[in-house]
Amino acid sequence: MIDFGLKDKTVLITGASRGIGFGLAKAFREAGSIVYGAGSSLESAAPLKEIGVYPIKLNVRNREDCQEAIQTIIQKHGQLDVLVNNAGVASNTPAKGIREDEMEKIIDINFKGVFRMCQEYYKAQKKLGGNIINVSSVLGMIGTPLASIYSGTKGAVLQLTKSLALEWASSGFRVNALCPGFIETDMTKMISSRPKLKEQVSASIPLKRMGTPTDLAGAVLFMASDLSSYMTGQAIVIDGGLTAQ
Ligand SMILES: NC(=O)c1ccc[n+]([C@@H]2O[C@H](COP(=O)([O-])OP(=O)(O)OC[C@H]3O[C@@H](n4cnc5c(N)ncnc54)[C@H](OP(=O)(O)O)[C@@H]3O)[C@@H](O)[C@H]2O)c1
């Protein structure tokens, strides 16, 4: 494995109980980092223990949870080196039928939750600096039917990433984003559990397959490491060529 220089670095990943977050938590552990993996509940985060990750409860809709998780890590280790804002929810509701509560939930988790975490991290470490990686999506760059609010939040995360990168660069913070394409997780089960649909989706991707959380690890470890020390306000797209078409 490439040495990213991440041994003993402290890392907090939201939404690490499963899917992409779980895969990234595993990759950071393999790189020797001290990893805190959050689920929206302690029960959902519990399986992280098996891969050497400290499980914590962190509902990104709750500011106290955001504050407490960051403070706990800083008190214990002196600083939080990397924050990965990965928690997110999707919906497949046609635009005309999206209710206020559904819209509010997606925006609150995918956009406001990312901002809350960035803000609490900055406040806690404004003298130390930091490294933030926000998980956006290719749907923050291109449109698709049935994902209007989700796409909107992911586009907003890309703009947030750029703005915070500029506002906080002088405080020693780097802020970057990841834009995954179709990755096989619970979020895309509705595709991967239907063989015909999965085949169609795979055929639409130049590399002819959906991705896995492992496909994202190298880019995230790179952004977390000093190998990317001159990079901020940018996004890396890992989508099998989908958005290159
Ligand atoms: N899968 C894809 O194709 C794809 C593509 C592009 C971008 N993404 C983005 O990648 C990220 C991870 O997606 P995924 O596919 O791994 O999804 P997933 O398998 O559905 O996992 C979602 C994660 O988010 C957590 N979460 C949900 N609501 C939360 C809340 N209020 N507070 C804290 N955590 C919460 C879940 O925790 P619990 O287990 O506790 O519910 C879970 O760990 C998301 O931001 C998603 O938008 C995914």
PDB file of C-alpha atoms and ligand atoms in Angstrom:
ATOM      1  CA  MET A   1       0.000   0.000   0.000  1.00  0.00           C
ATOM      2  CA  ILE A   2       1.166   3.565  -0.764  1.00  0.00           C
ATOM      3  CA  ASP A   3       2.386   5.398   2.341  1.00  0.00           C
ATOM      4  CA  PHE A   4       0.156   8.460   2.593  1.00  0.00           C
ATOM      5  CA  GLY A   5       1.836   9.572   5.829  1.00  0.00           C
ATOM      6  CA  LEU A   6      -1.444   9.201   7.707  1.00  0.00           C
ATOM      7  CA  LYS A   7      -0.160   6.998  10.529  1.00  0.00           C
ATOM      8  CA  ASP A   8      -1.475   8.200  13.918  1.00  0.00           C
ATOM      9  CA  LYS A   9      -3.429  11.056  12.308  1.00  0.00           C
ATOM     10  CA  THR A  10      -6.840  11.547  13.900  1.00  0.00           C
ATOM     11  CA  VAL A  11      -9.774  11.225  11.537  1.00  0.00           C
ATOM     12  CA  LEU A  12     -13.521  11.670  12.044  1.00  0.00           C
ATOM     13  CA  ILE A  13     -15.890  10.294   9.412  1.00  0.00           C
ATOM     14  CA  THR A  14     -19.622  10.980   9.590  1.00  0.00           C
ATOM     15  CA  GLY A  15     -22.009   8.355   8.239  1.00  0.00           C
ATOM     16  CA  ALA A  16     -19.369   5.653   8.691  1.00  0.00           C
ATOM     17  CA  SER A  17     -21.722   2.921   9.921  1.00  0.00           C
ATOM     18  CA  ARG A  18     -22.092   1.484   6.429  1.00  0.00           C
ATOM     19  CA  GLY A  19     -21.492   2.062   2.736  1.00  0.00           C
ATOM     20  CA  ILE A  20     -18.923   4.603   1.580  1.00  0.00           C
ATOM     21  CA  GLY A  21     -18.177   5.897   5.094  1.00  0.00           C
ATOM     22  CA  PHE A  22     -17.469   2.377   6.382  1.00  0.00           C
ATOM     23  CA  GLY A  23     -15.162   1.711   3.411  1.00  0.00           C
ATOM     24  CA  LEU A  24     -13.289   4.957   4.021  1.00  0.00           C
ATOM     25  CA  ALA A  25     -12.969   4.201   7.753  1.00  0.00           C
ATOM     26  CA  LYS A  26     -11.377   0.871   6.851  1.00  0.00           C
ATOM     27  CA  ALA A  27      -8.967   2.536   4.413  1.00  0.00           C
ATOM     28  CA  PHE A  28      -7.848   5.101   7.008  1.00  0.00           C
ATOM     29  CA  ARG A  29      -7.296   2.286   9.555  1.00  0.00           C
ATOM     30  CA  GLU A  30      -5.186   0.413   7.018  1.00  0.00           C
ATOM     31  CA  ALA A  31      -3.153   3.622   6.593  1.00  0.00           C
ATOM     32  CA  GLY A  32      -2.515   3.602  10.375  1.00  0.00           C
ATOM     33  CA  SER A  33      -4.813   6.487  11.322  1.00  0.00           C
ATOM     34  CA  ILE A  34      -6.765   6.795  14.567  1.00  0.00           C
ATOM     35  CA  VAL A  35     -10.295   6.693  13.229  1.00  0.00           C
ATOM     36  CA  TYR A  36     -13.585   7.761  14.785  1.00  0.00           C
ATOM     37  CA  GLY A  37     -16.541   6.525  12.772  1.00  0.00           C
ATOM     38  CA  ALA A  38     -19.967   7.970  13.366  1.00  0.00           C
ATOM     39  CA  GLY A  39     -23.424   6.581  12.861  1.00  0.00           C
ATOM     40  CA  SER A  40     -26.654   8.411  13.533  1.00  0.00           C
ATOM     41  CA  SER A  41     -26.959   6.088  16.570  1.00  0.00           C
ATOM     42  CA  LEU A  42     -24.503   4.114  18.704  1.00  0.00           C
ATOM     43  CA  GLU A  43     -26.181   0.870  17.615  1.00  0.00           C
ATOM     44  CA  SER A  44     -25.658   1.587  13.925  1.00  0.00           C
ATOM     45  CA  ALA A  45     -22.011   2.562  14.534  1.00  0.00           C
ATOM     46  CA  ALA A  46     -21.209  -0.542  16.649  1.00  0.00           C
ATOM     47  CA  PRO A  47     -19.898  -2.754  13.752  1.00  0.00           C
ATOM     48  CA  LEU A  48     -17.025  -0.266  13.285  1.00  0.00           C
ATOM     49  CA  LYS A  49     -15.389  -1.729  16.420  1.00  0.00           C
ATOM     50  CA  GLU A  50     -14.614  -4.902  14.452  1.00  0.00           C
ATOM     51  CA  ILE A  51     -12.308  -2.953  12.104  1.00  0.00           C
ATOM     52  CA  GLY A  52     -10.535  -1.040  14.875  1.00  0.00           C
ATOM     53  CA  VAL A  53     -12.534   2.157  14.468  1.00  0.00           C
ATOM     54  CA  TYR A  54     -13.951   4.008  17.491  1.00  0.00           C
ATOM     55  CA  PRO A  55     -17.720   4.077  17.049  1.00  0.00           C
ATOM     56  CA  ILE A  56     -19.569   7.241  18.033  1.00  0.00           C
ATOM     57  CA  LYS A  57     -23.098   8.585  17.816  1.00  0.00           C
ATOM     58  CA  LEU A  58     -23.325  11.718  15.735  1.00  0.00           C
ATOM     59  CA  ASN A  59     -26.587  12.831  14.215  1.00  0.00           C
ATOM     60  CA  VAL A  60     -25.535  15.688  11.936  1.00  0.00           C
ATOM     61  CA  ARG A  61     -28.981  17.273  12.398  1.00  0.00           C
ATOM     62  CA  ASN A  62     -28.086  17.926  16.032  1.00  0.00           C
ATOM     63  CA  ARG A  63     -25.534  20.683  16.652  1.00  0.00           C
ATOM     64  CA  GLU A  64     -24.666  19.364  20.130  1.00  0.00           C
ATOM     65  CA  ASP A  65     -23.727  15.972  18.656  1.00  0.00           C
ATOM     66  CA  CYS A  66     -21.465  17.722  16.109  1.00  0.00           C
ATOM     67  CA  GLN A  67     -19.784  19.833  18.786  1.00  0.00           C
ATOM     68  CA  GLU A  68     -19.388  16.981  21.254  1.00  0.00           C
ATOM     69  CA  ALA A  69     -17.816  14.544  18.784  1.00  0.00           C
ATOM     70  CA  ILE A  70     -15.198  17.073  17.687  1.00  0.00           C
ATOM     71  CA  GLN A  71     -14.459  18.253  21.234  1.00  0.00           C
ATOM     72  CA  THR A  72     -14.111  14.695  22.554  1.00  0.00           C
ATOM     73  CA  ILE A  73     -11.510  13.828  19.923  1.00  0.00           C
ATOM     74  CA  ILE A  74      -9.568  17.060  20.441  1.00  0.00           C
ATOM     75  CA  GLN A  75      -9.567  16.607  24.229  1.00  0.00           C
ATOM     76  CA  LYS A  76      -8.254  13.070  23.877  1.00  0.00           C
ATOM     77  CA  HIS A  77      -5.694  13.513  21.082  1.00  0.00           C
ATOM     78  CA  GLY A  78      -4.866  17.233  21.057  1.00  0.00           C
ATOM     79  CA  GLN A  79      -6.286  17.760  17.590  1.00  0.00           C
ATOM     80  CA  LEU A  80      -8.518  16.410  14.870  1.00  0.00           C
ATOM     81  CA  ASP A  81      -6.404  16.163  11.723  1.00  0.00           C
ATOM     82  CA  VAL A  82      -9.049  15.226   9.165  1.00  0.00           C
ATOM     83  CA  LEU A  83     -12.825  15.615   9.041  1.00  0.00           C
ATOM     84  CA  VAL A  84     -14.710  13.630   6.383  1.00  0.00           C
ATOM     85  CA  ASN A  85     -18.297  14.840   5.990  1.00  0.00           C
ATOM     86  CA  ASN A  86     -19.860  11.780   4.422  1.00  0.00           C
ATOM     87  CA  ALA A  87     -23.299  11.349   6.082  1.00  0.00           C
ATOM     88  CA  GLY A  88     -26.073  11.744   3.569  1.00  0.00           C
ATOM     89  CA  VAL A  89     -29.538  10.652   2.499  1.00  0.00           C
ATOM     90  CA  ALA A  90     -31.170  10.402  -0.917  1.00  0.00           C
ATOM     91  CA  SER A  91     -34.728  10.202  -2.176  1.00  0.00           C
ATOM     92  CA  ASN A  92     -36.354   9.008  -5.374  1.00  0.00           C
ATOM     93  CA  THR A  93     -39.524  11.057  -5.084  1.00  0.00           C
ATOM     94  CA  PRO A  94     -40.703  12.842  -8.239  1.00  0.00           C
ATOM     95  CA  ALA A  95     -40.233  16.594  -7.791  1.00  0.00           C
ATOM     96  CA  LYS A  96     -43.933  17.363  -7.849  1.00  0.00           C
ATOM     97  CA  GLY A  97     -44.571  15.082  -4.865  1.00  0.00           C
ATOM     98  CA  ILE A  98     -41.782  16.098  -2.485  1.00  0.00           C
ATOM     99  CA  ARG A  99     -43.282  17.187   0.834  1.00  0.00           C
ATOM    100  CA  GLU A 100     -41.918  19.945   3.060  1.00  0.00           C
ATOM    101  CA  ASP A 101     -40.701  17.476   5.703  1.00  0.00           C
ATOM    102  CA  GLU A 102     -38.850  15.326   3.143  1.00  0.00           C
ATOM    103  CA  MET A 103     -37.249  18.405   1.588  1.00  0.00           C
ATOM    104  CA  GLU A 104     -36.254  19.741   5.007  1.00  0.00           C
ATOM    105  CA  LYS A 105     -34.708  16.390   6.035  1.00  0.00           C
ATOM    106  CA  ILE A 106     -32.527  16.046   2.919  1.00  0.00           C
ATOM    107  CA  ILE A 107     -31.344  19.654   3.102  1.00  0.00           C
ATOM    108  CA  ASP A 108     -30.735  19.423   6.842  1.00  0.00           C
ATOM    109  CA  ILE A 109     -28.563  16.286   6.604  1.00  0.00           C
ATOM    110  CA  ASN A 110     -26.821  16.760   3.234  1.00  0.00           C
ATOM    111  CA  PHE A 111     -26.161  20.488   3.343  1.00  0.00           C
ATOM    112  CA  LYS A 112     -26.770  22.035   6.760  1.00  0.00           C
ATOM    113  CA  GLY A 113     -25.211  18.988   8.460  1.00  0.00           C
ATOM    114  CA  VAL A 114     -22.019  19.398   6.435  1.00  0.00           C
ATOM    115  CA  PHE A 115     -21.937  23.106   7.246  1.00  0.00           C
ATOM    116  CA  ARG A 116     -22.552  22.496  10.984  1.00  0.00           C
ATOM    117  CA  MET A 117     -19.635  20.068  11.102  1.00  0.00           C
ATOM    118  CA  CYS A 118     -17.320  22.422   9.189  1.00  0.00           C
ATOM    119  CA  GLN A 119     -18.278  25.328  11.430  1.00  0.00           C
ATOM    120  CA  GLU A 120     -17.772  23.423  14.713  1.00  0.00           C
ATOM    121  CA  TYR A 121     -14.438  22.047  13.464  1.00  0.00           C
ATOM    122  CA  TYR A 122     -13.243  25.505  12.471  1.00  0.00           C
ATOM    123  CA  LYS A 123     -14.316  27.035  15.787  1.00  0.00           C
ATOM    124  CA  ALA A 124     -12.535  24.284  17.720  1.00  0.00           C
ATOM    125  CA  GLN A 125      -9.309  24.440  15.674  1.00  0.00           C
ATOM    126  CA  LYS A 126      -9.006  27.942  14.294  1.00  0.00           C
ATOM    127  CA  LYS A 127      -5.536  28.237  15.785  1.00  0.00           C
ATOM    128  CA  LEU A 128      -4.404  24.791  14.585  1.00  0.00           C
ATOM    129  CA  GLY A 129      -5.848  24.599  11.088  1.00  0.00           C
ATOM    130  CA  GLY A 130      -7.428  21.479   9.667  1.00  0.00           C
ATOM    131  CA  ASN A 131      -8.377  19.364   6.686  1.00  0.00           C
ATOM    132  CA  ILE A 132     -11.979  18.899   5.534  1.00  0.00           C
ATOM    133  CA  ILE A 133     -13.218  16.491   2.865  1.00  0.00           C
ATOM    134  CA  ASN A 134     -16.876  16.869   1.906  1.00  0.00           C
ATOM    135  CA  VAL A 135     -18.587  13.996   0.122  1.00  0.00           C
ATOM    136  CA  SER A 136     -20.657  15.540  -2.658  1.00  0.00           C
ATOM    137  CA  SER A 137     -21.708  13.576  -5.753  1.00  0.00           C
ATOM    138  CA  VAL A 138     -21.611  13.657  -9.539  1.00  0.00           C
ATOM    139  CA  LEU A 139     -25.246  14.685  -9.069  1.00  0.00           C
ATOM    140  CA  GLY A 140     -23.889  17.940  -7.685  1.00  0.00           C
ATOM    141  CA  MET A 141     -22.464  18.528 -11.171  1.00  0.00           C
ATOM    142  CA  ILE A 142     -25.062  17.057 -13.535  1.00  0.00           C
ATOM    143  CA  GLY A 143     -28.830  16.717 -13.296  1.00  0.00           C
ATOM    144  CA  THR A 144     -30.958  13.578 -13.202  1.00  0.00           C
ATOM    145  CA  PRO A 145     -34.678  12.894 -12.912  1.00  0.00           C
ATOM    146  CA  LEU A 146     -36.034  11.975  -9.440  1.00  0.00           C
ATOM    147  CA  ALA A 147     -33.190  13.593  -7.491  1.00  0.00           C
ATOM    148  CA  SER A 148     -34.014  17.289  -7.574  1.00  0.00           C
ATOM    149  CA  ILE A 149     -33.488  18.166  -3.921  1.00  0.00           C
ATOM    150  CA  TYR A 150     -30.644  15.639  -3.475  1.00  0.00           C
ATOM    151  CA  SER A 151     -28.815  17.079  -6.515  1.00  0.00           C
ATOM    152  CA  GLY A 152     -29.407  20.577  -5.202  1.00  0.00           C
ATOM    153  CA  THR A 153     -27.812  19.747  -1.857  1.00  0.00           C
ATOM    154  CA  LYS A 154     -24.817  18.111  -3.504  1.00  0.00           C
ATOM    155  CA  GLY A 155     -24.275  21.116  -5.789  1.00  0.00           C
ATOM    156  CA  ALA A 156     -24.542  23.330  -2.721  1.00  0.00           C
ATOM    157  CA  VAL A 157     -21.866  21.241  -0.973  1.00  0.00           C
ATOM    158  CA  LEU A 158     -19.493  21.911  -3.882  1.00  0.00           C
ATOM    159  CA  GLN A 159     -20.072  25.671  -3.621  1.00  0.00           C
ATOM    160  CA  LEU A 160     -19.748  25.516   0.171  1.00  0.00           C
ATOM    161  CA  THR A 161     -16.448  23.694  -0.248  1.00  0.00           C
ATOM    162  CA  LYS A 162     -15.045  26.428  -2.481  1.00  0.00           C
ATOM    163  CA  SER A 163     -16.266  29.276  -0.268  1.00  0.00           C
ATOM    164  CA  LEU A 164     -14.951  27.791   2.976  1.00  0.00           C
ATOM    165  CA  ALA A 165     -11.639  26.951   1.299  1.00  0.00           C
ATOM    166  CA  LEU A 166     -11.212  30.633   0.465  1.00  0.00           C
ATOM    167  CA  GLU A 167     -12.501  31.978   3.789  1.00  0.00           C
ATOM    168  CA  TRP A 168     -10.366  29.662   5.921  1.00  0.00           C
ATOM    169  CA  ALA A 169      -7.192  29.249   3.837  1.00  0.00           C
ATOM    170  CA  SER A 170      -5.372  31.860   5.921  1.00  0.00           C
ATOM    171  CA  SER A 171      -6.237  29.883   9.091  1.00  0.00           C
ATOM    172  CA  GLY A 172      -4.472  26.791   7.748  1.00  0.00           C
ATOM    173  CA  PHE A 173      -7.583  24.897   6.664  1.00  0.00           C
ATOM    174  CA  ARG A 174      -7.859  22.997   3.410  1.00  0.00           C
ATOM    175  CA  VAL A 175     -11.373  22.142   2.212  1.00  0.00           C
ATOM    176  CA  ASN A 176     -11.922  19.760  -0.697  1.00  0.00           C
ATOM    177  CA  ALA A 177     -14.693  17.536  -2.003  1.00  0.00           C
ATOM    178  CA  LEU A 178     -15.238  14.097  -3.478  1.00  0.00           C
ATOM    179  CA  CYS A 179     -17.790  13.464  -6.229  1.00  0.00           C
ATOM    180  CA  PRO A 180     -18.539   9.742  -6.488  1.00  0.00           C
ATOM    181  CA  GLY A 181     -20.590   8.303  -9.337  1.00  0.00           C
ATOM    182  CA  PHE A 182     -22.784   5.197  -8.866  1.00  0.00           C
ATOM    183  CA  ILE A 183     -21.317   3.312  -5.883  1.00  0.00           C
ATOM    184  CA  GLU A 184     -22.788   0.019  -4.622  1.00  0.00           C
ATOM    185  CA  THR A 185     -24.206   0.734  -1.142  1.00  0.00           C
ATOM    186  CA  ASP A 186     -27.611   0.750   0.549  1.00  0.00           C
ATOM    187  CA  MET A 187     -28.238   4.099  -1.137  1.00  0.00           C
ATOM    188  CA  THR A 188     -28.107   2.499  -4.593  1.00  0.00           C
ATOM    189  CA  LYS A 189     -29.669  -0.862  -3.619  1.00  0.00           C
ATOM    190  CA  MET A 190     -32.695   0.047  -5.653  1.00  0.00           C
ATOM    191  CA  ILE A 191     -30.398  -0.239  -8.706  1.00  0.00           C
ATOM    192  CA  SER A 192     -28.031  -3.049  -7.678  1.00  0.00           C
ATOM    193  CA  SER A 193     -30.842  -5.333  -6.448  1.00  0.00           C
ATOM    194  CA  ARG A 194     -32.529  -5.221  -9.880  1.00  0.00           C
ATOM    195  CA  PRO A 195     -30.232  -7.103 -12.309  1.00  0.00           C
ATOM    196  CA  LYS A 196     -31.710  -5.580 -15.465  1.00  0.00           C
ATOM    197  CA  LEU A 197     -31.490  -2.036 -14.144  1.00  0.00           C
ATOM    198  CA  LYS A 198     -27.974  -2.657 -12.819  1.00  0.00           C
ATOM    199  CA  GLU A 199     -26.971  -3.886 -16.281  1.00  0.00           C
ATOM    200  CA  GLN A 200     -28.430  -0.745 -17.881  1.00  0.00           C
ATOM    201  CA  VAL A 201     -26.703   1.570 -15.410  1.00  0.00           C
ATOM    202  CA  SER A 202     -23.390  -0.289 -15.813  1.00  0.00           C
ATOM    203  CA  ALA A 203     -23.685  -0.046 -19.607  1.00  0.00           C
ATOM    204  CA  SER A 204     -24.090   3.740 -19.307  1.00  0.00           C
ATOM    205  CA  ILE A 205     -20.754   4.026 -17.467  1.00  0.00           C
ATOM    206  CA  PRO A 206     -17.616   4.101 -19.682  1.00  0.00           C
ATOM    207  CA  LEU A 207     -15.787   1.648 -17.351  1.00  0.00           C
ATOM    208  CA  LYS A 208     -18.917  -0.600 -17.511  1.00  0.00           C
ATOM    209  CA  ARG A 209     -19.491  -1.176 -13.807  1.00  0.00           C
ATOM    210  CA  MET A 210     -20.764   0.510 -10.679  1.00  0.00           C
ATOM    211  CA  GLY A 211     -18.039   1.530  -8.238  1.00  0.00           C
ATOM    212  CA  THR A 212     -17.326   0.264  -4.724  1.00  0.00           C
ATOM    213  CA  PRO A 213     -16.335   2.238  -1.605  1.00  0.00           C
ATOM    214  CA  THR A 214     -12.787   0.895  -2.122  1.00  0.00           C
ATOM    215  CA  ASP A 215     -12.638   2.704  -5.483  1.00  0.00           C
ATOM    216  CA  LEU A 216     -12.923   5.994  -3.578  1.00  0.00           C
ATOM    217  CA  ALA A 217     -10.308   5.335  -0.904  1.00  0.00           C
ATOM    218  CA  GLY A 218      -7.167   6.428  -2.802  1.00  0.00           C
ATOM    219  CA  ALA A 219      -8.595   9.867  -3.651  1.00  0.00           C
ATOM    220  CA  VAL A 220      -9.769  10.465  -0.090  1.00  0.00           C
ATOM    221  CA  LEU A 221      -6.480   9.364   1.488  1.00  0.00           C
ATOM    222  CA  PHE A 222      -4.691  11.650  -0.975  1.00  0.00           C
ATOM    223  CA  MET A 223      -6.850  14.653  -0.033  1.00  0.00           C
ATOM    224  CA  ALA A 224      -6.361  13.818   3.663  1.00  0.00           C
ATOM    225  CA  SER A 225      -2.601  13.672   3.327  1.00  0.00           C
ATOM    226  CA  ASP A 226       0.191  16.189   2.832  1.00  0.00           C
ATOM    227  CA  LEU A 227       0.630  14.815  -0.695  1.00  0.00           C
ATOM    228  CA  SER A 228      -2.206  17.234  -1.555  1.00  0.00           C
ATOM    229  CA  SER A 229      -0.878  20.134   0.531  1.00  0.00           C
ATOM    230  CA  TYR A 230      -1.280  22.641  -2.335  1.00  0.00           C
ATOM    231  CA  MET A 231      -4.875  21.596  -3.081  1.00  0.00           C
ATOM    232  CA  THR A 232      -7.917  23.398  -1.686  1.00  0.00           C
ATOM    233  CA  GLY A 233     -11.407  24.337  -2.863  1.00  0.00           C
ATOM    234  CA  GLN A 234     -11.381  21.502  -5.413  1.00  0.00           C
ATOM    235  CA  ALA A 235     -13.294  18.306  -6.092  1.00  0.00           C
ATOM    236  CA  ILE A 236     -12.095  14.914  -7.281  1.00  0.00           C
ATOM    237  CA  VAL A 237     -14.572  12.993  -9.442  1.00  0.00           C
ATOM    238  CA  ILE A 238     -14.498   9.178  -9.247  1.00  0.00           C
ATOM    239  CA  ASP A 239     -17.270   7.911 -11.499  1.00  0.00           C
ATOM    240  CA  GLY A 240     -15.894   5.414 -14.019  1.00  0.00           C
ATOM    241  CA  GLY A 241     -15.986   8.155 -16.652  1.00  0.00           C
ATOM    242  CA  LEU A 242     -19.715   8.899 -16.310  1.00  0.00           C
ATOM    243  CA  THR A 243     -19.419  12.695 -16.366  1.00  0.00           C
ATOM    244  CA  ALA A 244     -16.680  12.717 -19.018  1.00  0.00           C
ATOM    245  CA  GLN A 245     -19.280  11.816 -21.678  1.00  0.00           C
TER     246      GLN A 245
HETATM  247  N1  LIG B   1     -23.785   5.456  -3.117  1.00  0.00           N
HETATM  248  C1  LIG B   1     -23.608   6.311  -4.124  1.00  0.00           C
HETATM  249  O1  LIG B   1     -23.767   5.953  -5.302  1.00  0.00           O
HETATM  250  C2  LIG B   1     -23.215   7.726  -3.859  1.00  0.00           C
HETATM  251  C3  LIG B   1     -22.843   8.513  -4.952  1.00  0.00           C
HETATM  252  C4  LIG B   1     -22.450   9.822  -4.733  1.00  0.00           C
HETATM  253  C5  LIG B   1     -22.428  10.335  -3.459  1.00  0.00           C
HETATM  254  N2  LIG B   1     -22.813   9.553  -2.410  1.00  0.00           N
HETATM  255  C6  LIG B   1     -22.767  10.166  -1.088  1.00  0.00           C
HETATM  256  O2  LIG B   1     -21.920   9.410  -0.268  1.00  0.00           O
HETATM  257  C7  LIG B   1     -22.325   9.515   1.093  1.00  0.00           C
HETATM  258  C8  LIG B   1     -22.482   8.125   1.680  1.00  0.00           C
HETATM  259  O3  LIG B   1     -23.454   7.444   0.899  1.00  0.00           O
HETATM  260  P1  LIG B   1     -23.666   5.865   0.971  1.00  0.00           P
HETATM  261  O4  LIG B   1     -23.976   5.436  -0.399  1.00  0.00           O
HETATM  262  O5  LIG B   1     -22.600   5.210   1.730  1.00  0.00           O
HETATM  263  O6  LIG B   1     -25.042   5.831   1.795  1.00  0.00           O
HETATM  264  P2  LIG B   1     -25.637   4.755   2.825  1.00  0.00           P
HETATM  265  O7  LIG B   1     -25.059   3.428   2.604  1.00  0.00           O
HETATM  266  O8  LIG B   1     -27.103   4.945   2.740  1.00  0.00           O
HETATM  267  O9  LIG B   1     -25.101   5.305   4.245  1.00  0.00           O
HETATM  268  C9  LIG B   1     -25.532   6.555   4.694  1.00  0.00           C
HETATM  269  C10 LIG B   1     -24.765   6.900   5.947  1.00  0.00           C
HETATM  270  O10 LIG B   1     -25.198   8.197   6.393  1.00  0.00           O
HETATM  271  C11 LIG B   1     -25.580   8.100   7.757  1.00  0.00           C
HETATM  272  N3  LIG B   1     -26.626   9.062   8.110  1.00  0.00           N
HETATM  273  C12 LIG B   1     -27.881   9.190   7.596  1.00  0.00           C
HETATM  274  N4  LIG B   1     -28.554  10.167   8.240  1.00  0.00           N
HETATM  275  C13 LIG B   1     -27.703  10.674   9.164  1.00  0.00           C
HETATM  276  C14 LIG B   1     -27.797  11.695  10.124  1.00  0.00           C
HETATM  277  N5  LIG B   1     -28.908  12.414  10.308  1.00  0.00           N
HETATM  278  N6  LIG B   1     -26.703  11.952  10.913  1.00  0.00           N
HETATM  279  C15 LIG B   1     -25.567  11.238  10.771  1.00  0.00           C
HETATM  280  N7  LIG B   1     -25.423  10.233   9.893  1.00  0.00           N
HETATM  281  C16 LIG B   1     -26.482   9.965   9.087  1.00  0.00           C
HETATM  282  C17 LIG B   1     -26.050   6.670   7.934  1.00  0.00           C
HETATM  283  O11 LIG B   1     -25.995   6.353   9.330  1.00  0.00           O
HETATM  284  P3  LIG B   1     -26.989   5.242   9.999  1.00  0.00           P
HETATM  285  O12 LIG B   1     -26.448   3.913   9.578  1.00  0.00           O
HETATM  286  O13 LIG B   1     -26.890   5.496  11.441  1.00  0.00           O
HETATM  287  O14 LIG B   1     -28.352   5.525   9.423  1.00  0.00           O
HETATM  288  C18 LIG B   1     -25.033   5.928   7.086  1.00  0.00           C
HETATM  289  O15 LIG B   1     -23.838   5.725   7.801  1.00  0.00           O
HETATM  290  C19 LIG B   1     -23.607  10.332   1.061  1.00  0.00           C
HETATM  291  O16 LIG B   1     -23.329  11.679   1.347  1.00  0.00           O
HETATM  292  C20 LIG B   1     -24.085  10.177  -0.372  1.00  0.00           C
HETATM  293  O17 LIG B   1     -24.909  11.242  -0.759  1.00  0.00           O
HETATM  294  C21 LIG B   1     -23.203   8.263  -2.580  1.00  0.00           C
END
